[in-house]
Amino acid sequence: MNRLIVALCLVSPAVAFVAPGRAQTAASVKAAPLDDMIGASEEFGLAGKTFDPLGFSTVHALIKDSPEHFGVWPSPQWLREAELKHGRMAMLAFTGACVQSAGYVFPGELGGYYYESGIHWSDGIASAWKTNPVGLIQIFIFIHMVETKFWPTGMWFGEGERAPGDLGLNVGGKKDDPVQQLKELKNGRAAMIGMMALSAAHFIPGSVPFNPVA
């Protein structure tokens, strides 16, 4: 059963490996082709050719005129949003797993609530829910607020009014820098693979080379 779960988890993130777009206005984002997306060919040195061997980016256009199938597959705009969101969460998760494994923990002691030390990263949420439910609820509320504010309205159909991944933050004034966008993309991809490796090694010991136990 564990092998099946890990296999399904490995398959599903593949859809998100469609690269985020260049800095664009809302109007131009709607019509942005996959060829113009940052990182669409970076990983394999394809000299500008798009890496999409399974054709995920073309499905939406192929079925958009079909009354029976229209709306069952997202546009590349939605896929870009998904990759950025999953990549950012994976970077946070991988960093958290490394920090937790190194023995560091934020105590979070307040009014009798606290976070346990010495807990394996895979048991973090269960432990926090037991010892500090208030802190965990605060985190969930914050996530809900961000998701509600920046929900990708219209992106499923390629009609989003903002650039995918744009949450209005511009730390260091480099939000529209294509070099920084590519760095975020590549680190997010690596983090997604890293978290799946940690999960596989934990649930199926020996399944990940050089990491028999995680």
mmCIF file of C-alpha atoms in Angstrom:
data_model
loop_
_atom_site.group_PDB
_atom_site.id
_atom_site.type_symbol
_atom_site.label_atom_id
_atom_site.label_comp_id
_atom_site.label_asym_id
_atom_site.label_seq_id
_atom_site.Cartn_x
_atom_site.Cartn_y
_atom_site.Cartn_z
ATOM 1 C CA MET A 1 0.000 0.000 0.000
ATOM 2 C CA ASN A 2 2.816 2.384 0.881
ATOM 3 C CA ARG A 3 4.417 1.714 -2.490
ATOM 4 C CA LEU A 4 1.173 2.609 -4.255
ATOM 5 C CA ILE A 5 0.805 5.853 -2.314
ATOM 6 C CA VAL A 6 4.367 6.936 -3.085
ATOM 7 C CA ALA A 7 3.939 6.018 -6.758
ATOM 8 C CA LEU A 8 0.769 8.118 -7.056
ATOM 9 C CA CYS A 9 2.476 11.033 -5.331
ATOM 10 C CA LEU A 10 5.359 10.828 -7.784
ATOM 11 C CA VAL A 11 3.032 10.886 -10.762
ATOM 12 C CA SER A 12 0.779 13.772 -9.754
ATOM 13 C CA PRO A 13 3.471 16.480 -9.334
ATOM 14 C CA ALA A 14 4.650 15.837 -12.910
ATOM 15 C CA VAL A 15 1.740 17.901 -14.213
ATOM 16 C CA ALA A 16 3.114 20.888 -12.308
ATOM 17 C CA PHE A 17 6.449 20.784 -14.137
ATOM 18 C CA VAL A 18 5.310 23.412 -16.632
ATOM 19 C CA ALA A 19 7.458 26.489 -16.252
ATOM 20 C CA PRO A 20 6.272 29.867 -14.938
ATOM 21 C CA GLY A 21 5.987 32.786 -17.316
ATOM 22 C CA ARG A 22 8.056 35.876 -17.885
ATOM 23 C CA ALA A 23 7.109 39.130 -16.237
ATOM 24 C CA GLN A 24 4.037 40.229 -18.184
ATOM 25 C CA THR A 25 0.970 42.401 -17.995
ATOM 26 C CA ALA A 26 -2.347 40.741 -17.175
ATOM 27 C CA ALA A 27 -3.468 41.024 -20.799
ATOM 28 C CA SER A 28 -0.372 39.396 -22.260
ATOM 29 C CA VAL A 29 -0.309 36.628 -19.652
ATOM 30 C CA LYS A 30 -3.600 35.240 -20.952
ATOM 31 C CA ALA A 31 -2.172 34.486 -24.386
ATOM 32 C CA ALA A 32 1.364 33.476 -23.373
ATOM 33 C CA PRO A 33 2.460 30.323 -25.230
ATOM 34 C CA LEU A 34 4.494 27.672 -23.494
ATOM 35 C CA ASP A 35 7.516 28.492 -25.664
ATOM 36 C CA ASP A 36 7.766 31.919 -23.993
ATOM 37 C CA MET A 37 7.768 30.581 -20.442
ATOM 38 C CA ILE A 38 10.885 30.873 -18.359
ATOM 39 C CA GLY A 39 12.521 27.499 -17.792
ATOM 40 C CA ALA A 40 10.512 25.621 -20.423
ATOM 41 C CA SER A 41 13.738 24.296 -21.942
ATOM 42 C CA GLU A 42 16.385 25.102 -19.306
ATOM 43 C CA GLU A 43 16.790 21.715 -17.675
ATOM 44 C CA PHE A 44 17.915 19.793 -20.749
ATOM 45 C CA GLY A 45 19.747 22.404 -22.830
ATOM 46 C CA LEU A 46 17.178 22.281 -25.625
ATOM 47 C CA ALA A 47 18.217 25.635 -27.115
ATOM 48 C CA GLY A 48 14.783 27.205 -26.901
ATOM 49 C CA LYS A 49 12.801 24.062 -27.633
ATOM 50 C CA THR A 50 10.022 23.330 -25.168
ATOM 51 C CA PHE A 51 10.380 20.268 -22.934
ATOM 52 C CA ASP A 52 6.918 18.766 -22.772
ATOM 53 C CA PRO A 53 7.277 15.101 -23.837
ATOM 54 C CA LEU A 54 3.765 14.107 -22.712
ATOM 55 C CA GLY A 55 2.123 17.160 -24.226
ATOM 56 C CA PHE A 56 0.438 18.351 -21.032
ATOM 57 C CA SER A 57 0.554 21.972 -22.210
ATOM 58 C CA THR A 58 -1.364 21.205 -25.409
ATOM 59 C CA VAL A 59 -4.346 19.311 -23.971
ATOM 60 C CA HIS A 60 -6.341 22.403 -22.974
ATOM 61 C CA ALA A 61 -6.142 23.879 -26.480
ATOM 62 C CA LEU A 62 -7.038 20.569 -28.099
ATOM 63 C CA ILE A 63 -10.280 20.164 -26.139
ATOM 64 C CA LYS A 64 -11.382 23.784 -25.762
ATOM 65 C CA ASP A 65 -13.872 23.465 -28.622
ATOM 66 C CA SER A 66 -15.288 20.165 -27.416
ATOM 67 C CA PRO A 67 -18.626 20.533 -25.545
ATOM 68 C CA GLU A 68 -18.024 17.144 -23.947
ATOM 69 C CA HIS A 69 -14.458 17.653 -22.707
ATOM 70 C CA PHE A 70 -14.028 21.421 -22.325
ATOM 71 C CA GLY A 71 -12.952 22.346 -18.817
ATOM 72 C CA VAL A 72 -11.618 18.936 -17.776
ATOM 73 C CA TRP A 73 -7.964 19.975 -18.237
ATOM 74 C CA PRO A 74 -6.328 23.215 -17.043
ATOM 75 C CA SER A 75 -4.569 25.752 -19.218
ATOM 76 C CA PRO A 76 -0.777 26.267 -19.068
ATOM 77 C CA GLN A 77 -1.480 29.378 -16.988
ATOM 78 C CA TRP A 78 -3.000 27.247 -14.217
ATOM 79 C CA LEU A 79 -0.131 24.766 -14.497
ATOM 80 C CA ARG A 80 2.404 27.564 -14.057
ATOM 81 C CA GLU A 81 0.565 28.707 -10.936
ATOM 82 C CA ALA A 82 0.556 25.126 -9.637
ATOM 83 C CA GLU A 83 4.270 24.619 -10.212
ATOM 84 C CA LEU A 84 5.211 27.829 -8.455
ATOM 85 C CA LYS A 85 2.927 27.115 -5.497
ATOM 86 C CA HIS A 86 4.091 23.508 -5.110
ATOM 87 C CA GLY A 87 7.719 24.553 -5.540
ATOM 88 C CA ARG A 88 7.487 27.213 -2.848
ATOM 89 C CA MET A 89 5.797 24.853 -0.405
ATOM 90 C CA ALA A 90 8.363 22.146 -1.163
ATOM 91 C CA MET A 91 11.245 24.545 -0.513
ATOM 92 C CA LEU A 92 9.748 25.419 2.884
ATOM 93 C CA ALA A 93 9.056 21.757 3.647
ATOM 94 C CA PHE A 94 12.526 20.562 2.658
ATOM 95 C CA THR A 95 14.169 23.299 4.709
ATOM 96 C CA GLY A 96 11.925 22.435 7.650
ATOM 97 C CA ALA A 97 12.761 18.731 7.380
ATOM 98 C CA CYS A 98 16.489 19.500 7.358
ATOM 99 C CA VAL A 99 16.225 21.896 10.304
ATOM 100 C CA GLN A 100 14.099 19.416 12.270
ATOM 101 C CA SER A 101 16.492 16.552 11.504
ATOM 102 C CA ALA A 102 19.403 18.676 12.741
ATOM 103 C CA GLY A 103 17.713 18.971 16.145
ATOM 104 C CA TYR A 104 16.546 22.568 15.934
ATOM 105 C CA VAL A 105 13.014 23.414 17.020
ATOM 106 C CA PHE A 106 11.076 26.621 17.694
ATOM 107 C CA PRO A 107 9.691 26.085 21.211
ATOM 108 C CA GLY A 108 6.529 28.130 20.682
ATOM 109 C CA GLU A 109 5.887 28.136 24.415
ATOM 110 C CA LEU A 110 2.902 30.271 25.315
ATOM 111 C CA GLY A 111 0.116 29.670 27.806
ATOM 112 C CA GLY A 112 1.064 26.028 28.284
ATOM 113 C CA TYR A 113 1.345 25.272 24.562
ATOM 114 C CA TYR A 114 4.670 24.227 23.041
ATOM 115 C CA TYR A 115 6.320 22.331 20.180
ATOM 116 C CA GLU A 116 8.049 19.055 20.985
ATOM 117 C CA SER A 117 11.727 18.554 20.229
ATOM 118 C CA GLY A 118 13.215 15.359 18.870
ATOM 119 C CA ILE A 119 10.199 14.642 16.660
ATOM 120 C CA HIS A 120 10.716 13.136 13.215
ATOM 121 C CA TRP A 121 9.745 15.549 10.449
ATOM 122 C CA SER A 122 7.016 13.191 9.228
ATOM 123 C CA ASP A 123 5.301 13.385 12.634
ATOM 124 C CA GLY A 124 5.495 17.177 12.891
ATOM 125 C CA ILE A 125 1.843 18.021 12.250
ATOM 126 C CA ALA A 126 0.526 15.255 14.503
ATOM 127 C CA SER A 127 2.844 16.394 17.285
ATOM 128 C CA ALA A 128 1.975 20.069 16.860
ATOM 129 C CA TRP A 129 -1.745 19.285 16.865
ATOM 130 C CA LYS A 130 -1.282 17.484 20.188
ATOM 131 C CA THR A 131 0.919 20.025 22.000
ATOM 132 C CA ASN A 132 0.152 23.339 20.284
ATOM 133 C CA PRO A 133 -3.183 23.250 18.425
ATOM 134 C CA VAL A 134 -3.599 27.025 18.746
ATOM 135 C CA GLY A 135 -0.345 27.653 16.903
ATOM 136 C CA LEU A 136 -1.268 25.172 14.188
ATOM 137 C CA ILE A 137 -4.714 26.733 13.755
ATOM 138 C CA GLN A 138 -3.067 30.144 13.358
ATOM 139 C CA ILE A 139 -0.939 28.721 10.550
ATOM 140 C CA PHE A 140 -3.995 27.231 8.823
ATOM 141 C CA ILE A 141 -5.864 30.541 9.115
ATOM 142 C CA PHE A 142 -2.943 32.399 7.560
ATOM 143 C CA ILE A 143 -2.789 29.899 4.677
ATOM 144 C CA HIS A 144 -6.551 30.267 4.176
ATOM 145 C CA MET A 145 -6.257 34.068 4.050
ATOM 146 C CA VAL A 146 -3.467 33.952 1.460
ATOM 147 C CA GLU A 147 -5.288 31.348 -0.664
ATOM 148 C CA THR A 148 -8.514 33.361 -0.542
ATOM 149 C CA LYS A 149 -6.813 36.650 -1.434
ATOM 150 C CA PHE A 150 -4.779 35.230 -4.302
ATOM 151 C CA TRP A 151 -7.008 32.438 -5.575
ATOM 152 C CA PRO A 152 -6.130 31.887 -9.285
ATOM 153 C CA THR A 153 -9.531 32.961 -10.588
ATOM 154 C CA GLY A 154 -9.898 32.256 -14.302
ATOM 155 C CA MET A 155 -6.512 30.605 -14.674
ATOM 156 C CA TRP A 156 -8.017 27.160 -15.265
ATOM 157 C CA PHE A 157 -9.309 28.552 -18.554
ATOM 158 C CA GLY A 158 -6.266 30.760 -19.200
ATOM 159 C CA GLU A 159 -8.093 33.948 -18.239
ATOM 160 C CA GLY A 160 -6.341 34.931 -15.013
ATOM 161 C CA GLU A 161 -5.972 38.654 -14.315
ATOM 162 C CA ARG A 162 -2.541 38.376 -12.711
ATOM 163 C CA ALA A 163 0.718 36.662 -13.522
ATOM 164 C CA PRO A 164 0.941 33.124 -12.079
ATOM 165 C CA GLY A 165 2.657 33.125 -8.709
ATOM 166 C CA ASP A 166 2.401 36.889 -8.275
ATOM 167 C CA LEU A 167 1.317 37.568 -4.684
ATOM 168 C CA GLY A 168 2.133 41.259 -4.823
ATOM 169 C CA LEU A 169 5.476 40.892 -3.024
ATOM 170 C CA ASN A 170 8.595 42.512 -4.455
ATOM 171 C CA VAL A 171 11.382 41.773 -1.982
ATOM 172 C CA GLY A 172 14.576 43.453 -3.119
ATOM 173 C CA GLY A 173 12.844 44.858 -6.205
ATOM 174 C CA LYS A 174 13.570 41.682 -8.199
ATOM 175 C CA LYS A 175 10.078 40.290 -8.718
ATOM 176 C CA ASP A 176 10.241 40.839 -12.482
ATOM 177 C CA ASP A 177 13.900 39.805 -12.869
ATOM 178 C CA PRO A 178 13.934 36.739 -15.194
ATOM 179 C CA VAL A 179 17.157 35.498 -13.570
ATOM 180 C CA GLN A 180 15.526 35.450 -10.139
ATOM 181 C CA GLN A 181 12.377 33.871 -11.568
ATOM 182 C CA LEU A 182 14.452 31.075 -13.075
ATOM 183 C CA LYS A 183 16.297 30.548 -9.782
ATOM 184 C CA GLU A 184 12.995 30.196 -7.921
ATOM 185 C CA LEU A 185 11.726 27.792 -10.557
ATOM 186 C CA LYS A 186 14.788 25.538 -10.507
ATOM 187 C CA ASN A 187 15.037 25.491 -6.718
ATOM 188 C CA GLY A 188 11.332 24.713 -6.492
ATOM 189 C CA ARG A 189 11.705 21.799 -8.906
ATOM 190 C CA ALA A 190 14.656 20.447 -6.934
ATOM 191 C CA ALA A 191 12.754 20.818 -3.650
ATOM 192 C CA MET A 192 9.718 18.919 -4.996
ATOM 193 C CA ILE A 193 11.972 16.050 -6.043
ATOM 194 C CA GLY A 194 13.784 16.276 -2.693
ATOM 195 C CA MET A 195 10.595 16.038 -0.640
ATOM 196 C CA MET A 196 9.354 13.071 -2.664
ATOM 197 C CA ALA A 197 12.732 11.406 -2.065
ATOM 198 C CA LEU A 198 12.491 12.005 1.681
ATOM 199 C CA SER A 199 8.940 10.632 1.721
ATOM 200 C CA ALA A 200 9.878 7.565 -0.315
ATOM 201 C CA ALA A 201 12.904 6.848 1.849
ATOM 202 C CA HIS A 202 10.798 7.164 5.003
ATOM 203 C CA PHE A 203 7.898 4.947 3.938
ATOM 204 C CA ILE A 204 9.941 2.511 1.819
ATOM 205 C CA PRO A 205 13.413 2.195 3.401
ATOM 206 C CA GLY A 206 16.107 1.614 0.827
ATOM 207 C CA SER A 207 14.064 2.986 -2.070
ATOM 208 C CA VAL A 208 16.254 6.088 -2.459
ATOM 209 C CA PRO A 209 19.979 5.693 -3.309
ATOM 210 C CA PHE A 210 22.383 7.205 -0.760
ATOM 211 C CA ASN A 211 19.454 7.844 1.587
ATOM 212 C CA PRO A 212 18.360 4.511 3.028
ATOM 213 C CA VAL A 213 16.652 6.073 6.052
ATOM 214 C CA ALA A 214 14.964 9.475 6.210
#
